[in-house]
Tab-separated table of C-alpha atoms and ligand atoms in Angstrom:
chain	number	residue	atom	x	y	z
Q	954	MET	CA	8.650	-38.822	11.007
Q	955	THR	CA	5.727	-36.245	10.951
Q	956	ASP	CA	5.366	-34.889	7.355
Q	957	SER	CA	1.970	-33.286	7.693
Q	958	ILE	CA	0.659	-31.226	10.265
Q	959	THR	CA	-3.064	-29.517	10.687
Q	960	ILE	CA	-3.588	-26.644	12.912
Q	961	ARG	CA	-6.216	-23.769	13.274
Q	962	ARG	CA	-5.748	-20.892	10.834
Q	963	PRO	CA	-2.712	-18.772	12.575
Q	964	PHE	CA	-2.752	-15.361	13.538
Q	965	ASP	CA	0.282	-12.856	13.209
Q	966	SER	CA	0.444	-10.894	16.410
Q	967	HIS	CA	2.731	-8.240	14.561
Q	968	VAL	CA	2.661	-7.150	11.158
Q	969	HIS	CA	3.438	-4.192	9.091
Q	970	LEU	CA	1.233	-3.714	6.000
Q	971	ARG	CA	2.458	-0.242	5.034
Q	972	GLN	CA	0.320	1.954	2.700
Q	973	GLY	CA	-0.454	2.666	-0.896
Q	974	ALA	CA	0.727	0.337	-3.538
Q	975	MET	CA	3.121	-1.562	-0.983
Q	976	LEU	CA	-0.036	-2.111	1.119
Q	977	ARG	CA	-2.018	-3.543	-1.796
Q	978	ALA	CA	0.965	-5.959	-2.735
Q	979	VAL	CA	1.433	-7.189	0.680
Q	980	THR	CA	-1.895	-7.662	2.366
Q	981	PRO	CA	-2.982	-10.517	0.395
Q	982	ILE	CA	-0.019	-12.657	1.231
Q	983	THR	CA	-0.675	-12.176	4.857
Q	984	ALA	CA	-4.639	-12.536	4.092
Q	985	GLN	CA	-3.866	-15.772	2.572
Q	986	LYS	CA	-2.434	-17.747	5.583
Q	987	PHE	CA	-3.450	-15.975	8.528
Q	988	PHE	CA	-7.028	-15.379	9.661
Q	989	SER	CA	-6.198	-12.113	11.457
Q	990	ALA	CA	-3.253	-10.034	12.610
Q	991	ILE	CA	-2.457	-7.198	14.914
Q	992	VAL	CA	-1.391	-4.355	12.370
Q	993	MET	CA	1.310	-1.982	13.452
Q	994	PRO	CA	0.676	1.727	13.214
Q	995	ASN	CA	3.830	3.129	12.063
Q	996	THR	CA	2.833	4.524	8.861
Q	997	ASP	CA	3.473	8.104	7.876
Q	998	PRO	CA	1.637	10.076	9.120
Q	999	PRO	CA	1.409	7.575	12.177
Q	1000	ILE	CA	-1.961	6.256	13.509
Q	1001	ASP	CA	-2.784	7.823	16.726
Q	1002	THR	CA	-6.490	8.694	16.565
Q	1003	THR	CA	-9.643	6.542	16.213
Q	1004	GLU	CA	-10.539	8.152	12.792
Q	1005	ALA	CA	-7.163	7.359	11.392
Q	1006	ALA	CA	-7.278	3.620	12.603
Q	1007	ALA	CA	-10.708	3.529	10.998
Q	1008	ALA	CA	-9.506	5.020	7.588
Q	1009	TYR	CA	-6.512	2.546	7.577
Q	1010	LYS	CA	-8.535	-0.354	8.262
Q	1011	GLU	CA	-10.671	0.617	5.238
Q	1012	GLU	CA	-7.757	0.778	3.197
Q	1013	ILE	CA	-6.392	-2.537	4.270
Q	1014	MET	CA	-9.775	-4.312	3.865
Q	1015	ALA	CA	-9.933	-2.917	0.010
Q	1016	ALA	CA	-6.693	-4.839	-0.509
Q	1017	VAL	CA	-7.969	-8.103	0.957
Q	1018	PRO	CA	-8.804	-10.443	-1.645
Q	1019	GLU	CA	-12.515	-11.253	-2.376
Q	1020	GLY	CA	-13.900	-14.153	-0.331
Q	1021	SER	CA	-11.168	-13.851	2.353
Q	1022	THR	CA	-12.373	-13.647	5.851
Q	1023	PHE	CA	-9.082	-12.014	7.011
Q	1024	GLU	CA	-9.600	-8.978	9.679
Q	1025	PRO	CA	-6.814	-6.623	10.458
Q	1026	LEU	CA	-6.803	-5.458	14.147
Q	1027	MET	CA	-5.789	-2.002	14.410
Q	1028	THR	CA	-3.256	-0.462	16.997
Q	1029	PHE	CA	-2.373	3.103	17.819
Q	1030	TYR	CA	1.096	4.384	17.904
Q	1031	LEU	CA	2.134	5.792	21.082
Q	1032	THR	CA	2.991	9.484	19.788
Q	1033	LYS	CA	2.814	12.504	22.046
Q	1034	ASN	CA	-0.425	13.330	20.259
Q	1035	LEU	CA	-2.288	10.241	21.642
Q	1036	SER	CA	-4.378	11.240	24.499
Q	1037	PRO	CA	-5.900	9.352	27.392
Q	1038	ALA	CA	-9.294	10.001	25.977
Q	1039	GLU	CA	-8.440	8.514	22.714
Q	1040	ILE	CA	-7.498	5.056	24.430
Q	1041	ALA	CA	-11.094	4.651	25.551
Q	1042	LYS	CA	-12.504	5.657	22.322
Q	1043	GLY	CA	-10.603	3.557	20.325
Q	1044	PHE	CA	-10.803	0.392	22.874
Q	1045	SER	CA	-14.447	0.692	22.596
Q	1046	GLY	CA	-14.556	0.702	18.849
Q	1047	GLU	CA	-16.246	4.146	17.993
Q	1048	ALA	CA	-15.771	5.487	14.626
Q	1049	SER	CA	-16.108	1.946	13.061
Q	1050	ALA	CA	-12.811	0.347	14.010
Q	1051	LYS	CA	-11.865	-1.134	17.382
Q	1052	VAL	CA	-8.241	-0.371	18.317
Q	1053	TYR	CA	-6.740	-3.395	20.090
Q	1054	ALA	CA	-3.355	-2.052	21.392
Q	1055	VAL	CA	-0.966	0.743	21.752
Q	1056	LYS	CA	2.502	-0.038	20.145
Q	1057	SER	CA	5.361	2.047	21.685
Q	1058	TYR	CA	8.539	2.711	19.498
Q	1059	PRO	CA	11.494	4.431	21.393
Q	1060	TYR	CA	12.293	7.649	19.579
Q	1061	GLY	CA	15.001	7.267	16.751
Q	1062	ALA	CA	15.430	3.252	17.368
Q	1063	THR	CA	13.597	1.873	14.005
Q	1064	THR	CA	11.778	2.730	10.988
Q	1065	ASN	CA	9.283	5.742	11.564
Q	1066	SER	CA	10.119	5.865	15.181
Q	1067	GLN	CA	10.611	9.711	15.224
Q	1068	TRP	CA	7.422	10.227	16.896
Q	1069	GLY	CA	7.914	8.007	19.967
Q	1070	TYR	CA	8.897	8.847	23.313
Q	1071	ARG	CA	12.559	8.453	24.323
Q	1072	SER	CA	11.464	6.131	27.383
Q	1073	ILE	CA	7.896	4.677	27.820
Q	1074	LEU	CA	8.077	5.628	31.143
Q	1075	GLU	CA	7.262	9.195	30.082
Q	1076	ALA	CA	3.728	8.220	28.745
Q	1077	LYS	CA	2.315	7.866	32.403
Q	1078	ASP	CA	-1.132	9.266	31.570
Q	1079	VAL	CA	-1.758	7.314	28.784
Q	1080	LEU	CA	-0.580	3.968	30.527
Q	1081	ARG	CA	-2.752	4.813	33.350
Q	1082	GLU	CA	-5.773	4.859	31.139
Q	1083	MET	CA	-4.762	1.668	29.123
Q	1084	GLU	CA	-4.131	0.084	32.668
Q	1085	ARG	CA	-7.851	1.287	33.534
Q	1086	VAL	CA	-9.589	0.010	30.517
Q	1087	GLY	CA	-7.623	-3.005	29.849
Q	1088	MET	CA	-6.090	-2.291	26.473
Q	1089	PRO	CA	-2.575	-4.084	25.917
Q	1090	LEU	CA	0.655	-2.125	25.557
Q	1091	MET	CA	3.072	-3.539	22.869
Q	1092	LEU	CA	6.658	-2.850	23.637
Q	1093	HIS	CA	9.464	-2.177	21.157
Q	1094	GLY	CA	11.739	-3.320	24.122
Q	1095	GLU	CA	15.123	-1.522	23.307
Q	1096	VAL	CA	16.535	1.429	25.048
Q	1097	HIS	CA	17.790	3.539	22.193
Q	1098	LEU	CA	19.126	6.730	23.699
Q	1099	ASN	CA	20.695	7.237	27.185
Q	1100	ASP	CA	19.966	10.182	29.536
Q	1101	HIS	CA	22.414	12.440	27.558
Q	1102	ASP	CA	20.595	11.663	24.264
Q	1103	GLU	CA	23.606	9.462	23.090
Q	1104	GLU	CA	22.783	6.222	21.109
Q	1105	GLU	CA	23.451	3.264	23.086
Q	1106	ASP	CA	25.130	0.154	21.700
Q	1107	PRO	CA	22.286	-1.347	19.516
Q	1108	TYR	CA	23.489	-4.653	20.449
Q	1109	GLU	CA	22.616	-3.789	24.254
Q	1110	GLY	CA	19.449	-2.116	23.604
Q	1111	GLU	CA	17.163	-4.894	24.492
Q	1112	ARG	CA	19.418	-5.697	27.589
Q	1113	LEU	CA	19.262	-2.518	28.755
Q	1114	PHE	CA	15.512	-2.310	28.358
Q	1115	VAL	CA	14.677	-5.678	30.104
Q	1116	GLU	CA	16.990	-5.149	32.946
Q	1117	ASP	CA	15.907	-1.435	33.792
Q	1118	THR	CA	12.917	0.026	31.956
Q	1119	LEU	CA	10.619	-2.992	32.056
Q	1120	PRO	CA	10.907	-3.880	35.848
Q	1121	ARG	CA	10.159	-0.207	36.358
Q	1122	LEU	CA	7.307	-0.195	34.093
Q	1123	LEU	CA	5.830	-3.290	35.750
Q	1124	ASP	CA	6.254	-1.784	39.028
Q	1125	ALA	CA	4.606	1.435	38.161
Q	1126	PHE	CA	1.682	-0.159	36.331
Q	1127	PRO	CA	0.820	-3.622	37.828
Q	1128	ARG	CA	-2.302	-4.319	36.092
Q	1129	LEU	CA	-1.017	-3.075	32.604
Q	1130	LYS	CA	-1.313	-5.859	29.951
Q	1131	ILE	CA	1.954	-5.990	28.118
Q	1132	SER	CA	3.517	-7.749	25.112
Q	1133	LEU	CA	7.308	-7.341	24.681
Q	1134	GLU	CA	7.618	-7.982	20.933
Q	1135	HIS	CA	10.199	-9.497	18.844
Q	1136	MET	CA	12.379	-10.975	21.648
Q	1137	SER	CA	16.152	-11.326	20.535
Q	1138	THR	CA	18.124	-11.890	23.518
Q	1139	ALA	CA	18.801	-14.817	26.116
Q	1140	ILE	CA	17.998	-11.951	28.862
Q	1141	ALA	CA	14.641	-11.311	27.311
Q	1142	ALA	CA	13.668	-14.919	27.105
Q	1143	ASP	CA	14.731	-15.520	30.666
Q	1144	PHE	CA	12.869	-12.751	32.009
Q	1145	ILE	CA	9.729	-13.742	30.141
Q	1146	GLU	CA	9.985	-17.273	31.200
Q	1147	LYS	CA	10.168	-16.192	34.865
Q	1148	ASN	CA	7.831	-13.246	34.722
Q	1149	GLY	CA	5.280	-14.122	32.045
Q	1150	ALA	CA	1.784	-14.705	32.879
Q	1151	GLU	CA	-1.166	-15.533	30.365
Q	1152	GLY	CA	-3.344	-12.221	29.880
Q	1153	LYS	CA	-0.779	-10.010	31.599
Q	1154	LEU	CA	2.908	-10.140	30.500
Q	1155	VAL	CA	3.412	-12.082	27.142
Q	1156	ALA	CA	6.046	-11.989	24.287
Q	1157	THR	CA	6.219	-12.511	20.684
Q	1158	ILE	CA	9.078	-14.001	18.646
Q	1159	THR	CA	9.878	-13.583	14.613
Q	1160	PRO	CA	11.142	-16.185	12.345
Q	1161	THR	CA	14.074	-13.924	11.766
Q	1162	HIS	CA	15.203	-14.265	15.503
Q	1163	LEU	CA	14.372	-18.014	15.322
Q	1164	LEU	CA	16.637	-18.669	12.388
Q	1165	TYR	CA	19.521	-16.248	12.232
Q	1166	ASP	CA	22.202	-14.878	14.334
Q	1167	ARG	CA	24.901	-12.115	13.856
Q	1168	ARG	CA	27.529	-14.529	12.303
Q	1169	GLN	CA	25.076	-14.907	9.239
Q	1170	ALA	CA	24.293	-11.257	9.312
Q	1171	PHE	CA	28.066	-10.507	8.742
Q	1172	SER	CA	28.742	-13.534	6.349
Q	1173	GLY	CA	30.264	-12.468	3.114
Q	1174	GLY	CA	29.287	-8.875	3.429
Q	1175	TYR	CA	26.450	-7.514	5.462
Q	1176	ARG	CA	23.186	-9.228	4.673
Q	1177	THR	CA	20.671	-6.192	4.538
Q	1178	LEU	CA	17.736	-8.526	4.273
Q	1179	ILE	CA	17.883	-9.627	7.779
Q	1180	HIS	CA	18.810	-6.033	9.008
Q	1181	MET	CA	15.927	-5.150	11.474
Q	1182	LYS	CA	15.341	-3.815	14.987
Q	1183	PRO	CA	16.139	-5.469	17.429
Q	1184	LEU	CA	19.228	-6.675	15.531
Q	1185	VAL	CA	19.818	-10.505	15.356
Q	1186	LYS	CA	22.055	-11.399	18.372
Q	1187	ARG	CA	24.668	-14.088	19.087
Q	1188	ARG	CA	24.085	-17.727	18.365
Q	1189	GLU	CA	23.516	-18.373	21.983
Q	1190	ASP	CA	20.674	-15.735	22.099
Q	1191	ARG	CA	18.980	-17.551	19.153
Q	1192	GLU	CA	19.165	-20.822	20.857
Q	1193	ARG	CA	17.632	-19.495	24.110
Q	1194	VAL	CA	14.902	-17.919	22.278
Q	1195	ARG	CA	14.415	-21.043	20.374
Q	1196	ALA	CA	14.327	-23.194	23.615
Q	1197	LEU	CA	11.601	-20.705	25.031
Q	1198	ALA	CA	9.384	-21.053	21.895
Q	1199	GLN	CA	9.892	-25.003	22.395
Q	1200	ARG	CA	8.527	-24.929	26.051
Q	1201	GLY	CA	5.090	-24.142	24.556
Q	1202	LEU	CA	4.091	-21.437	27.213
Q	1203	PRO	CA	0.841	-20.093	26.788
Q	1204	PHE	CA	2.145	-16.493	27.062
Q	1205	VAL	CA	4.626	-16.804	23.980
Q	1206	SER	CA	3.271	-16.301	20.367
Q	1207	ALA	CA	4.212	-15.660	16.817
Q	1208	GLY	CA	4.637	-12.025	15.756
Q	1209	SER	CA	6.272	-12.183	12.474
Q	1210	ASP	CA	7.105	-8.330	12.357
Q	1211	SER	CA	7.220	-8.731	8.493
Q	1212	ALA	CA	8.367	-5.212	7.758
Q	1213	PRO	CA	8.474	-4.651	3.796
Q	1214	HIS	CA	10.771	-2.018	2.395
Q	1215	PRO	CA	11.339	-1.234	-1.398
Q	1216	GLU	CA	14.534	-2.547	-3.022
Q	1217	SER	CA	16.076	0.841	-3.181
Q	1218	LYS	CA	16.059	0.957	0.698
Q	1219	LYS	CA	17.270	-2.258	1.497
Q	1220	PHE	CA	20.052	-2.534	-0.862
Q	1221	SER	CA	21.597	0.958	0.219
Q	1222	SER	CA	24.287	2.467	2.264
Q	1223	CYS	CA	21.642	3.811	4.506
Q	1224	VAL	CA	19.548	0.486	4.918
Q	1225	THR	CA	16.316	0.547	6.653
Q	1226	PHE	CA	15.371	-1.648	9.592
Q	1227	GLY	CA	12.918	-4.210	8.747
Q	1228	VAL	CA	12.482	-7.672	7.438
Q	1229	PHE	CA	10.008	-8.680	4.992
Q	1230	CYS	CA	8.971	-12.277	5.978
Q	1231	SER	CA	5.351	-12.794	5.107
Q	1232	PRO	CA	5.865	-14.993	1.953
Q	1233	ALA	CA	7.440	-17.643	4.259
Q	1234	ALA	CA	7.027	-16.726	7.790
Q	1235	LEU	CA	4.356	-19.435	8.672
Q	1236	GLU	CA	6.366	-22.203	6.988
Q	1237	MET	CA	9.467	-20.850	8.625
Q	1238	TYR	CA	7.984	-21.119	11.989
Q	1239	THR	CA	7.015	-24.713	11.195
Q	1240	GLY	CA	10.441	-25.721	10.123
Q	1241	VAL	CA	11.953	-24.288	13.495
Q	1242	PHE	CA	9.328	-26.314	15.601
Q	1243	ASP	CA	10.052	-29.386	13.589
Q	1244	GLU	CA	13.722	-28.958	14.168
Q	1245	LEU	CA	12.906	-28.464	17.733
Q	1246	GLY	CA	10.944	-31.562	17.887
Q	1247	ALA	CA	7.960	-29.310	19.211
Q	1248	LEU	CA	5.398	-29.518	16.518
Q	1249	ASP	CA	2.772	-30.567	19.176
Q	1250	LYS	CA	3.225	-26.904	20.393
Q	1251	LEU	CA	2.681	-25.136	17.177
Q	1252	GLU	CA	-0.869	-24.629	17.124
Q	1253	ASN	CA	-0.706	-22.876	20.316
Q	1254	PHE	CA	2.177	-20.490	19.197
Q	1255	LEU	CA	0.841	-19.636	15.904
Q	1256	SER	CA	-2.962	-19.762	16.416
Q	1257	ILE	CA	-4.176	-19.588	19.973
Q	1258	ASN	CA	-1.890	-17.492	22.290
Q	1259	GLY	CA	-2.077	-14.639	20.325
Q	1260	PRO	CA	-5.797	-14.247	19.796
Q	1261	ARG	CA	-6.518	-15.072	23.544
Q	1262	PHE	CA	-4.161	-12.215	24.564
Q	1263	TYR	CA	-6.129	-9.712	22.388
Q	1264	GLY	CA	-9.386	-11.114	23.505
Q	1265	ILE	CA	-10.483	-12.878	20.174
Q	1266	GLN	CA	-11.656	-16.032	19.319
Q	1267	PRO	CA	-8.987	-18.362	17.423
Q	1268	SER	CA	-10.082	-19.502	14.123
Q	1269	GLU	CA	-12.272	-22.319	13.565
Q	1270	GLU	CA	-10.699	-22.998	10.218
Q	1271	ARG	CA	-7.836	-25.387	9.765
Q	1272	ILE	CA	-4.873	-25.178	7.535
Q	1273	THR	CA	-2.517	-28.169	6.490
Q	1274	LEU	CA	1.462	-27.876	6.118
Q	1275	ILE	CA	3.264	-30.604	4.479
Q	1276	LYS	CA	7.117	-31.266	4.684
Q	1277	LYS	CA	8.364	-30.423	1.193
Q	1278	ASP	CA	11.243	-28.301	0.248
Q	1279	TRP	CA	10.730	-25.098	-1.499
Q	1280	GLN	CA	12.499	-21.942	-2.082
Q	1281	VAL	CA	11.442	-18.242	-2.295
Q	1282	THR	CA	12.489	-17.399	-5.921
Q	1283	GLU	CA	10.723	-14.208	-6.745
Q	1284	PRO	CA	10.408	-10.713	-5.092
Q	1285	VAL	CA	7.218	-9.194	-4.708
Q	1286	ILE	CA	6.386	-6.503	-7.128
Q	1287	THR	CA	4.070	-3.567	-6.364
Q	1288	SER	CA	1.822	-1.903	-8.958
Q	1289	GLU	CA	4.278	0.681	-9.256
Q	1290	GLY	CA	6.870	-1.807	-10.162
Q	1291	VAL	CA	8.674	-1.556	-6.933
Q	1292	LYS	CA	10.494	-4.719	-5.875
Q	1293	VAL	CA	10.333	-6.099	-2.389
Q	1294	TRP	CA	12.772	-8.853	-1.507
Q	1295	PRO	CA	11.908	-11.483	1.277
Q	1296	ILE	CA	13.917	-12.933	3.607
Q	1297	GLY	CA	14.885	-16.391	2.778
Q	1298	HIS	CA	15.232	-15.524	-1.199
Q	1299	VAL	CA	17.659	-17.677	-2.901
Q	1300	GLN	CA	19.401	-14.688	-4.738
Q	1301	HIS	CA	19.717	-12.267	-1.824
Q	1302	GLY	CA	19.691	-14.500	1.243
Q	1303	LEU	CA	22.285	-16.279	2.773
Q	1304	GLY	CA	22.751	-18.995	-0.146
Q	1305	ASN	CA	20.583	-21.786	-0.816
Q	1306	GLU	CA	17.916	-21.422	1.746
Q	1307	VAL	CA	15.499	-24.307	1.630
Q	1308	ILE	CA	12.210	-24.004	3.314
Q	1309	ARG	CA	11.175	-27.410	4.655
Q	1310	TRP	CA	7.462	-26.800	4.907
Q	1311	GLN	CA	4.853	-25.608	2.986
Q	1312	VAL	CA	1.220	-24.995	3.192
Q	1313	LYS	CA	-0.905	-27.892	1.399
Q	1314	ARG	CA	-3.113	-26.074	-1.183
Z	1866	NCD	C1	9.891	-2.127	11.287
Z	1866	NCD	C2	9.492	-1.278	10.130
Z	1866	NCD	O1	10.132	-1.696	9.152
Z	1866	NCD	O2	8.315	-0.655	10.190
Z	1866	NCD	N1	11.287	-2.543	11.506
Z	1866	NCD	C3	11.968	-3.428	12.232
Z	1866	NCD	O3	13.241	-3.414	12.024
Z	1866	NCD	N2	11.420	-4.277	12.907
Z	1866	NCD	C4	9.618	-1.318	12.793
Z	1866	NCD	C5	9.883	-2.143	13.960
Z	1866	NCD	O4	9.016	-3.076	14.119
Z	1866	NCD	O5	10.565	-1.801	14.711
Z	1867	ZN	ZN1	7.499	-4.249	13.894
């Protein structure tokens, strides 16, 4: 039995660090374990200029604990304001922050998605420029509205995207680098296994979609701590996504999608989408790979595939995880006294959740 594993310091290909007091509370948690991360741009207002990305990077850097070498990698939000000219400017790193990728949110589908296009296919000029300069597109791969502006069934959004939108996008922009974020369905896993290619078409997986399915989401009332987009799906979907991770393919990596929200918004009749997982994301991934008998694939998934896609060097530092049970017992509390509840929490999770691995200190 393996009870210890040492890997290069991991990389989070998808994290929300927010702004203000929330940012100051959650940034150190990511910085403590990950050497770098792709930071999502769905702030309010959204990050869609190089200057805004530089200012946002500065705000994050001010929250990184002293002595940490953590580097946040910035992204643009694909708003209607994002111009082709800004793509080349951001990607070349002018204004003191390089912008590594563009994130697309389907209008209305998730937290702060009100600035997105209805369909990614409407953003042709920006996509053409991204294809030209080699800047990756990160996809929130769900169809949210149909042609009559009616909401689709949220359990079907990813399937519709993968079956219809994604093939059209790949046809129209054959050289565009694409990452399908937070895969949640067997259909997406099948598509990526068949069509994925290093440096070209990649995908990320969250701990939430590896650990939970919709039965747990509805067990004993609706479990709002695991309420996110894409919604967790059927057990079979979760198993298929796990099987993809287990294969250790070079185009599949960890993107936690840690997305903190204040307690008042998570325990509300109008609950927000987003799972706060950074306090235990690394440990949860390790637990899943252990269960799958795939600990030998963990380092590529956590520490190598993500950096490679974004053109940066994997970390030379190492981190050791040991097999030892623990539980998330406290919420994170911001300087304004706002509680932020993590996934897996003993009180508000799904009951007696034990995390089997921990980082060796
Ligand atoms: C994210 C958030 O809260 O910002 N929520 C989520 O459910 N995943 C937005 C996103 O990544 O969709
Ligand atoms: Zn996200």
